[in-house]
DNA sequence: CGGATGTTTGAAAATAGTCAACCGAGGTGG
DNA sequence: CCACCTCGGTTGACTATTTTCAAACATCCG
């Protein structure tokens, strides 16, 4: 049940990693870069709607997203699905599954996805020899915790419209940090169904709330293209304050 | 605005740390234990309802809970409060705030609380010299992420009764691992208001849902004492499967 | 006794979910 | 070329859940 196509050869050498060149990501020291380069053994491509990882599965790899979007979600026995978080270029996938013995959630590609493959055992070498990178991993884990905490507040306390505004704004800001936004516009491979399962709302109610939000003119969203029209307004609708983000690490 | 009583002298030497002696926690190697012992500089006591840490605050300390319960929560500008998670003996507090520059949530004591104080800069020494402990930190961060993910599913997909059953069961199981349960009974310093703010429900609805749950006989809860009567039934009501937990690290 | 905290209740109002269609764009096969 | 899918988005009517408001009640404590 675990047939996967073989990994692709490396077509994106680390030294010219597109993510390193984005602003907002921290620089490596030469030794760190050399280690990461030796750690990266392959690339993996996952087609849209394909699974990077399924619940209960064990993996001996970590991934860094090089290109594309993915989502992490869990499904209850009766079919209800909750999207836990999205992943974009620069995000690390599979840490939880590597540290624990089994994945606690599915990771599914929203677009065709290119991943940088990092074998699990390199993690040990990293912890033994690279304190800075070890700290980075912790940083990434803490950031994930922080995001999930924000979403918990959204699901627990915000109204439907606020929740939807919150998710859209969060996705926009994260996409912008990953250099996916040009002139306040971005391609957003997310359906209203995804949005509903993220916000914990029914599809119908999501749609209706979305209409009301749209009418307020903070954003436009059609044909998988999202455009931010009024950041401050959207932030108000989401009851969220927007702070500038510090430079972040990646692997 | 940041007046704190001075830390207490160490009254609980690490070698006889009560947590180390609990089953379910991993053993240290002698060198690791020596490091942790040198890292621990003091104990801090926080009275019930006191704050360990407030949102936006910066700290240069991490804490391990030695005794008592705490909760992490965030408050929206208009007063709505969401409890993100609870903490019990053995749990690490303040990692997010140490790694980031400012705390993303409040940490408030539910009971009188005894904390083991670990200065932030020891974290660097840990990452430089103790791969096993570095891995442990990552493990703890991943565990936190895992718990928050579970709660996201609960808030997004579960009905009111399921949510409440879920929270109660989760608290019970975690308390049991922290050796707080004797004969299926435990002291639970949580009010219905806390439960409501954890489950994302109003107080009134929490109360009414709780009655219906109580009527099914899976647990008894009165006078701050919780007793589990039927694990399987409660797990079913929560739509949750209970798996045995592996030994866990702590600091 | 009087306050504070925590729990409980009933009734009305608001929010969100379900059901059942329909629309439009894109793709496929005859 | 067109019939026929599927998928994503949209709508209206109805039902169910959840919140809000307002008031009691119980216990503990100074």
Coordinates of N, CA and C in Angstrom, one line a residue, chain A residues 21-199:
Chain A
X21 N 17.3 32.4 -1.7 CA 17.4 33.8 -2.3 C 16.3 34.7 -2.0
X22 N 15.2 34.1 -1.4 CA 14.1 35.0 -1.0 C 14.5 35.8 0.2
X23 N 14.0 37.0 0.2 CA 14.2 37.8 1.4 C 13.3 37.2 2.5
X24 N 13.7 37.4 3.7 CA 12.9 36.9 4.8 C 13.4 35.6 5.4
X25 N 14.4 34.9 4.7 CA 15.0 33.7 5.2 C 16.4 34.0 5.6
X26 N 16.8 33.3 6.7 CA 18.1 33.6 7.2 C 19.2 33.0 6.4
X27 N 20.4 33.5 6.4 CA 21.5 33.0 5.7 C 22.2 31.9 6.5
X28 N 22.8 31.0 5.8 CA 23.6 29.9 6.4 C 25.0 30.3 6.5
X29 N 25.7 29.8 7.5 CA 27.1 29.8 7.5 C 27.6 28.8 6.5
X30 N 28.8 28.9 6.0 CA 29.3 28.0 5.0 C 29.3 26.5 5.4
X31 N 29.7 26.3 6.7 CA 29.6 24.9 7.1 C 28.2 24.3 7.2
X32 N 27.3 25.2 7.6 CA 25.9 24.7 7.6 C 25.4 24.4 6.2
X33 N 25.7 25.3 5.3 CA 25.3 25.0 4.0 C 25.9 23.7 3.4
X34 N 27.1 23.5 3.7 CA 27.8 22.3 3.3 C 27.1 21.1 3.8
X35 N 26.7 21.2 5.1 CA 26.0 20.0 5.7 C 24.6 19.8 5.1
X36 N 23.9 20.9 4.9 CA 22.6 20.8 4.3 C 22.7 20.1 2.9
X37 N 23.7 20.6 2.2 CA 23.9 20.1 0.8 C 24.1 18.6 0.9
X38 N 24.9 18.2 1.8 CA 25.2 16.7 1.9 C 24.0 16.0 2.4
X39 N 23.2 16.6 3.1 CA 22.0 16.0 3.7 C 20.9 15.7 2.6
X40 N 20.8 16.7 1.8 CA 19.8 16.6 0.7 C 20.1 15.5 -0.3
X41 N 19.3 14.5 -0.3 CA 19.7 13.3 -1.2 C 18.9 13.3 -2.5
X42 N 17.8 14.0 -2.5 CA 16.9 13.8 -3.7 C 15.8 14.9 -3.7
X43 N 15.1 14.9 -4.7 CA 13.9 15.7 -4.7 C 12.7 14.7 -4.9
X44 N 11.6 15.1 -4.3 CA 10.4 14.3 -4.5 C 9.3 15.2 -5.1
X45 N 8.7 14.7 -6.1 CA 7.6 15.4 -6.7 C 6.2 14.7 -6.4
X46 N 5.3 15.4 -6.0 CA 4.0 14.9 -5.7 C 3.0 15.7 -6.5
X47 N 2.1 15.0 -7.3 CA 1.2 15.7 -8.1 C 0.0 16.3 -7.2
X48 N -0.6 17.3 -7.7 CA -1.8 17.8 -7.0 C -2.7 16.7 -6.6
X49 N -3.2 16.8 -5.4 CA -4.1 15.8 -4.8 C -3.4 14.5 -4.3
X50 N -2.1 14.5 -4.6 CA -1.4 13.3 -4.1 C -1.0 13.5 -2.6
X51 N -0.7 12.4 -1.9 CA -0.4 12.5 -0.5 C 1.1 12.4 -0.3
X52 N 1.6 13.3 0.4 CA 3.0 13.3 0.8 C 3.2 12.3 1.9
X53 N 2.1 12.1 2.7 CA 2.2 11.3 3.9 C 0.8 11.1 4.4
X54 N 0.5 9.8 4.9 CA -0.8 9.6 5.4 C -0.7 9.3 6.9
X55 N -1.8 9.6 7.5 CA -2.0 9.3 8.9 C -1.5 7.9 9.3
X56 N -0.9 7.7 10.4 CA -0.4 6.4 10.9 C 0.9 6.0 10.2
X57 N 1.1 6.5 9.0 CA 2.3 6.1 8.3 C 3.6 6.5 9.0
X58 N 4.6 5.7 8.8 CA 5.9 6.1 9.4 C 6.8 6.5 8.2
X59 N 7.6 7.5 8.4 CA 8.5 7.9 7.4 C 9.9 8.1 7.9
X60 N 10.9 7.9 7.1 CA 12.3 8.1 7.5 C 12.9 9.3 6.7
X61 N 12.0 10.3 6.4 CA 12.4 11.5 5.7 C 11.7 12.7 6.2
X62 N 12.4 13.8 6.1 CA 11.8 15.1 6.3 C 11.8 15.8 4.9
X63 N 10.9 16.8 4.8 CA 10.9 17.5 3.5 C 10.9 19.0 3.8
X64 N 11.5 19.7 2.9 CA 11.3 21.1 2.8 C 10.6 21.4 1.5
X65 N 9.5 22.2 1.6 CA 8.8 22.5 0.4 C 9.6 23.5 -0.5
X66 N 9.9 23.1 -1.7 CA 10.6 23.9 -2.6 C 9.6 24.7 -3.5
X67 N 8.5 24.0 -3.9 CA 7.6 24.7 -4.7 C 6.2 24.1 -4.6
X68 N 5.2 24.9 -4.5 CA 3.8 24.4 -4.5 C 3.2 24.6 -3.1
X69 N 2.0 24.2 -3.0 CA 1.2 24.3 -1.7 C 0.8 22.9 -1.3
X70 N 0.8 22.7 0.1 CA 0.2 21.5 0.6 C -0.7 21.8 1.8
X71 N -1.4 20.8 2.2 CA -2.2 21.0 3.5 C -2.1 19.8 4.4
X72 N -2.1 20.1 5.6 CA -2.1 19.0 6.6 C -3.5 18.8 7.1
X73 N -4.1 17.7 7.1 CA -5.4 17.5 7.6 C -5.6 16.2 8.3
X74 N -6.6 16.2 9.2 CA -7.0 14.9 9.9 C -8.5 14.6 9.6
X75 N -8.8 13.3 9.6 CA -10.1 12.9 9.3 C -10.6 12.1 10.4
X76 N -11.9 12.4 10.9 CA -12.5 11.5 11.9 C -13.0 10.3 11.2
X77 N -13.2 9.2 12.0 CA -13.7 8.0 11.5 C -15.0 8.2 10.6
X78 N -15.8 9.1 11.0 CA -17.1 9.3 10.2 C -16.9 10.2 9.0
X79 N -15.7 10.6 8.7 CA -15.5 11.4 7.5 C -15.3 12.9 7.6
X80 N -15.7 13.4 8.8 CA -15.4 14.9 9.0 C -13.9 15.2 8.9
X81 N -13.6 16.2 8.1 CA -12.2 16.5 7.9 C -11.9 17.9 8.5
X82 N -10.7 18.0 9.1 CA -10.3 19.3 9.6 C -8.9 19.5 9.0
X83 N -8.8 20.7 8.3 CA -7.5 21.1 7.8 C -6.7 21.8 9.0
X84 N -5.5 21.3 9.3 CA -4.8 21.8 10.4 C -4.0 23.0 10.0
X85 N -3.4 22.9 8.8 CA -2.5 24.0 8.4 C -2.1 23.8 7.0
X86 N -1.7 24.9 6.4 CA -1.2 24.8 5.0 C 0.4 24.9 5.0
X87 N 1.0 24.5 3.9 CA 2.4 24.6 3.8 C 2.8 25.2 2.5
X88 N 3.7 26.1 2.5 CA 4.2 26.8 1.3 C 5.7 26.6 1.2
X89 N 6.3 27.1 0.1 CA 7.8 27.0 0.0 C 8.5 27.5 1.2
X90 N 9.5 26.8 1.7 CA 10.3 27.1 2.8 C 9.8 26.4 4.1
X91 N 8.6 25.8 4.1 CA 8.1 25.2 5.2 C 8.7 23.8 5.3
X92 N 8.8 23.3 6.6 CA 9.4 22.0 6.8 C 8.2 21.0 7.1
X93 N 8.2 19.9 6.4 CA 7.2 18.9 6.6 C 7.7 17.6 7.2
X94 N 6.9 17.0 8.0 CA 7.3 15.6 8.5 C 8.1 15.6 9.8
X95 N 8.3 16.7 10.4 CA 9.1 16.7 11.6 C 8.3 15.9 12.7
X96 N 7.0 16.2 12.8 CA 6.2 15.5 13.8 C 6.3 14.0 13.6
X97 N 6.1 13.6 12.4 CA 6.1 12.2 12.1 C 7.5 11.6 12.3
X98 N 8.6 12.3 12.1 CA 9.9 11.8 12.3 C 10.2 11.6 13.7
X99 N 9.8 12.5 14.5 CA 10.1 12.5 15.9 C 9.2 11.5 16.7
X100 N 8.0 11.6 16.3 CA 7.1 10.6 16.9 C 7.2 9.3 16.0
X101 N 6.6 8.2 16.3 CA 6.8 7.1 15.4 C 5.8 7.1 14.3
X102 N 4.6 7.7 14.4 CA 3.6 7.7 13.4 C 3.1 9.1 13.1
X103 N 2.8 9.3 11.9 CA 2.2 10.6 11.5 C 0.9 10.8 12.1
X104 N 0.6 12.0 12.6 CA -0.6 12.3 13.3 C -1.6 12.9 12.3
X105 N -1.2 13.1 11.1 CA -2.1 13.7 10.1 C -1.7 13.4 8.7
X106 N -2.5 13.7 7.8 CA -2.2 13.5 6.4 C -1.6 14.8 5.9
X107 N -0.7 14.6 4.9 CA -0.2 15.8 4.2 C -0.5 15.6 2.7
X108 N -1.3 16.5 2.2 CA -1.8 16.3 0.8 C -1.4 17.5 -0.1
X109 N -1.0 17.2 -1.3 CA -0.5 18.3 -2.2 C -1.8 19.0 -2.7
X110 N -1.7 20.4 -2.7 CA -2.8 21.2 -3.3 C -2.5 21.5 -4.7
X111 N -1.2 21.6 -5.0 CA -0.7 21.8 -6.4 C 0.3 20.7 -6.6
X112 N 0.8 20.7 -7.8 CA 2.0 19.9 -8.0 C 3.1 20.4 -7.0
X113 N 3.8 19.5 -6.4 CA 4.6 19.9 -5.3 C 6.0 19.4 -5.5
X114 N 7.0 20.2 -5.2 CA 8.4 19.8 -5.3 C 9.0 19.9 -3.9
X115 N 9.5 18.7 -3.4 CA 10.0 18.7 -2.0 C 11.5 18.4 -2.1
X116 N 12.2 18.9 -1.1 CA 13.6 18.6 -0.9 C 13.6 17.5 0.1
X117 N 14.3 16.4 -0.2 CA 14.3 15.2 0.7 C 15.4 15.1 1.6
X118 N 15.1 15.0 2.9 CA 16.2 15.0 3.9 C 16.0 13.7 4.8
X119 N 16.9 12.8 4.6 CA 16.7 11.5 5.4 C 16.7 11.7 6.9
X120 N 15.9 11.0 7.5 CA 15.7 11.2 9.0 C 17.0 11.1 9.8
X121 N 17.9 10.2 9.4 CA 19.1 10.0 10.2 C 20.0 11.2 10.2
X122 N 19.9 12.0 9.2 CA 20.7 13.2 9.1 C 20.3 14.2 10.3
X123 N 19.1 14.0 10.8 CA 18.7 14.8 11.9 C 19.6 14.6 13.1
X124 N 20.0 13.3 13.3 CA 20.9 13.1 14.4 C 22.2 13.8 14.3
X125 N 22.7 13.7 13.0 CA 24.0 14.4 12.8 C 23.9 15.9 13.0
X126 N 22.7 16.4 12.6 CA 22.5 17.8 12.8 C 22.5 18.2 14.2
X127 N 21.8 17.3 15.0 CA 21.8 17.7 16.5 C 23.1 17.5 17.1
X128 N 23.9 16.6 16.6 CA 25.3 16.4 17.2 C 26.2 17.5 16.8
X129 N 26.1 18.0 15.6 CA 27.2 18.9 15.1 C 26.8 20.3 14.8
X130 N 25.5 20.6 14.8 CA 25.2 21.9 14.3 C 24.1 22.6 15.3
X131 N 24.7 23.2 16.3 CA 23.8 23.8 17.3 C 22.9 24.9 16.6
X132 N 23.4 25.6 15.7 CA 22.6 26.7 15.1 C 21.4 26.1 14.3
X133 N 21.7 25.0 13.6 CA 20.6 24.4 12.9 C 19.6 23.7 13.8
X134 N 20.1 23.1 14.9 CA 19.2 22.5 15.9 C 18.3 23.5 16.4
X135 N 18.8 24.7 16.7 CA 18.0 25.8 17.2 C 17.0 26.1 16.1
X136 N 17.4 26.1 14.9 CA 16.4 26.4 13.8 C 15.3 25.5 13.8
X137 N 15.6 24.2 14.0 CA 14.5 23.2 14.0 C 13.5 23.5 15.1
X138 N 14.1 23.8 16.2 CA 13.2 24.2 17.4 C 12.4 25.4 17.0
X139 N 13.1 26.4 16.4 CA 12.4 27.6 16.0 C 11.2 27.3 15.1
X140 N 11.4 26.4 14.1 CA 10.3 26.1 13.2 C 9.2 25.3 13.9
X141 N 9.6 24.5 14.8 CA 8.5 23.8 15.6 C 7.7 24.7 16.5
X142 N 8.4 25.7 17.1 CA 7.7 26.7 17.9 C 6.8 27.6 17.0
X143 N 7.3 27.9 15.8 CA 6.5 28.7 14.9 C 5.2 27.9 14.6
X144 N 5.3 26.7 14.3 CA 4.2 25.9 14.0 C 3.2 25.9 15.1
X145 N 3.7 25.7 16.3 CA 2.9 25.7 17.5 C 2.2 27.1 17.6
X146 N 2.9 28.1 17.3 CA 2.3 29.5 17.4 C 1.2 29.6 16.4
X147 N 1.4 29.1 15.2 CA 0.3 29.2 14.2 C -0.9 28.4 14.6
X148 N -0.7 27.2 15.1 CA -1.8 26.4 15.5 C -2.6 27.1 16.6
X149 N -1.8 27.7 17.5 CA -2.5 28.4 18.6 C -3.4 29.5 18.1
X150 N -2.9 30.3 17.1 CA -3.7 31.3 16.5 C -5.0 30.8 15.9
X151 N -4.8 29.6 15.3 CA -6.0 29.0 14.6 C -7.0 28.5 15.7
X152 N -6.4 28.0 16.8 CA -7.3 27.6 17.9 C -8.2 28.8 18.4
X153 N -7.6 29.9 18.5 CA -8.3 31.1 18.9 C -9.4 31.4 17.9
X154 N -9.0 31.3 16.6 CA -9.9 31.6 15.6 C -11.1 30.7 15.7
X155 N -10.9 29.4 15.7 CA -12.0 28.4 15.7 C -12.8 28.5 17.0
X156 N -12.2 28.8 18.1 CA -12.9 28.8 19.4 C -13.6 30.1 19.7
X157 N -13.1 31.2 19.2 CA -13.7 32.5 19.6 C -14.3 33.3 18.5
X158 N -13.8 33.1 17.3 CA -14.3 34.1 16.2 C -15.5 33.6 15.6
X159 N -16.3 34.6 15.1 CA -17.5 34.3 14.3 C -17.1 33.8 12.9
X160 N -18.1 33.4 12.2 CA -17.8 32.8 10.9 C -17.1 33.7 10.0
X161 N -17.6 35.0 9.9 CA -16.9 35.9 9.0 C -15.5 36.2 9.5
X162 N -15.4 36.4 10.7 CA -14.0 36.7 11.3 C -13.1 35.5 11.0
X163 N -13.6 34.3 11.1 CA -12.7 33.2 10.9 C -12.2 33.1 9.5
X164 N -13.2 33.4 8.6 CA -12.8 33.3 7.1 C -11.8 34.4 6.8
X165 N -12.1 35.6 7.3 CA -11.2 36.7 7.1 C -9.8 36.4 7.6
X166 N -9.8 35.7 8.8 CA -8.6 35.4 9.5 C -7.8 34.4 8.6
X167 N -8.4 33.4 8.1 CA -7.7 32.4 7.3 C -7.2 33.0 6.0
X168 N -8.0 33.8 5.4 CA -7.5 34.4 4.1 C -6.3 35.3 4.3
X169 N -6.4 36.1 5.4 CA -5.3 37.0 5.7 C -4.1 36.3 6.1
X170 N -4.2 35.2 6.8 CA -3.1 34.5 7.2 C -2.4 33.8 6.0
X171 N -3.2 33.3 5.1 CA -2.6 32.7 3.9 C -1.9 33.7 3.1
X172 N -2.6 34.9 3.0 CA -1.9 35.9 2.2 C -0.6 36.3 2.7
X173 N -0.6 36.6 4.0 CA 0.7 37.0 4.6 C 1.8 36.0 4.5
X174 N 1.4 34.7 4.7 CA 2.4 33.7 4.6 C 2.9 33.5 3.2
X175 N 2.0 33.6 2.3 CA 2.4 33.5 0.9 C 3.3 34.7 0.5
X176 N 3.0 35.9 1.1 CA 3.8 37.0 0.7 C 5.3 36.8 1.2
X177 N 5.4 36.2 2.4 CA 6.7 35.9 2.9 C 7.4 34.9 2.1
X178 N 6.7 34.0 1.4 CA 7.3 33.0 0.6 C 7.4 33.5 -0.8
X179 N 7.2 34.8 -1.0 CA 7.4 35.5 -2.3 C 6.5 34.9 -3.4
X180 N 5.3 34.6 -3.0 CA 4.3 34.1 -3.9 C 3.3 35.2 -4.3
X181 N 3.5 36.4 -3.8 CA 2.6 37.5 -4.1 C 3.3 38.6 -4.9
X182 N 2.6 38.9 -6.0 CA 3.1 40.0 -6.8 C 2.0 41.1 -6.9
X183 N 2.3 42.3 -6.5 CA 1.4 43.3 -6.6 C 0.1 43.0 -5.9
X184 N 0.2 42.5 -4.7 CA -1.0 42.1 -3.9 C -1.9 41.0 -4.5
X185 N -1.4 40.4 -5.5 CA -2.1 39.3 -6.1 C -1.4 38.0 -6.0
X186 N -2.1 36.9 -5.8 CA -1.4 35.6 -5.7 C -2.4 34.5 -6.3
X187 N -1.8 33.5 -6.7 CA -2.6 32.3 -7.1 C -2.9 31.5 -5.8
X188 N -4.1 31.2 -5.6 CA -4.5 30.5 -4.4 C -5.2 29.2 -4.7
X189 N -4.5 28.1 -4.5 CA -5.0 26.8 -4.9 C -5.9 26.2 -3.8
X190 N -6.9 27.0 -3.4 CA -7.7 26.6 -2.3 C -9.1 26.8 -2.7
X191 N -10.0 25.8 -2.5 CA -11.4 25.9 -2.8 C -12.2 26.3 -1.5
X192 N -13.4 26.7 -1.8 CA -14.3 27.0 -0.6 C -14.4 25.9 0.3
X193 N -14.4 24.7 -0.3 CA -14.4 23.5 0.6 C -13.2 23.4 1.5
X194 N -12.1 23.7 1.0 CA -10.9 23.7 1.9 C -11.0 24.8 2.9
X195 N -11.5 25.9 2.5 CA -11.7 27.0 3.5 C -12.7 26.6 4.6
X196 N -13.8 25.9 4.2 CA -14.7 25.5 5.2 C -14.1 24.5 6.1
X197 N -13.3 23.6 5.6 CA -12.7 22.6 6.5 C -11.6 23.1 7.3
X198 N -11.1 24.3 7.0 CA -10.1 25.0 7.8 C -10.8 25.7 8.9
X199 N -11.8 26.4 8.5 CA -12.5 27.3 9.5 C -13.5 26.5 10.4

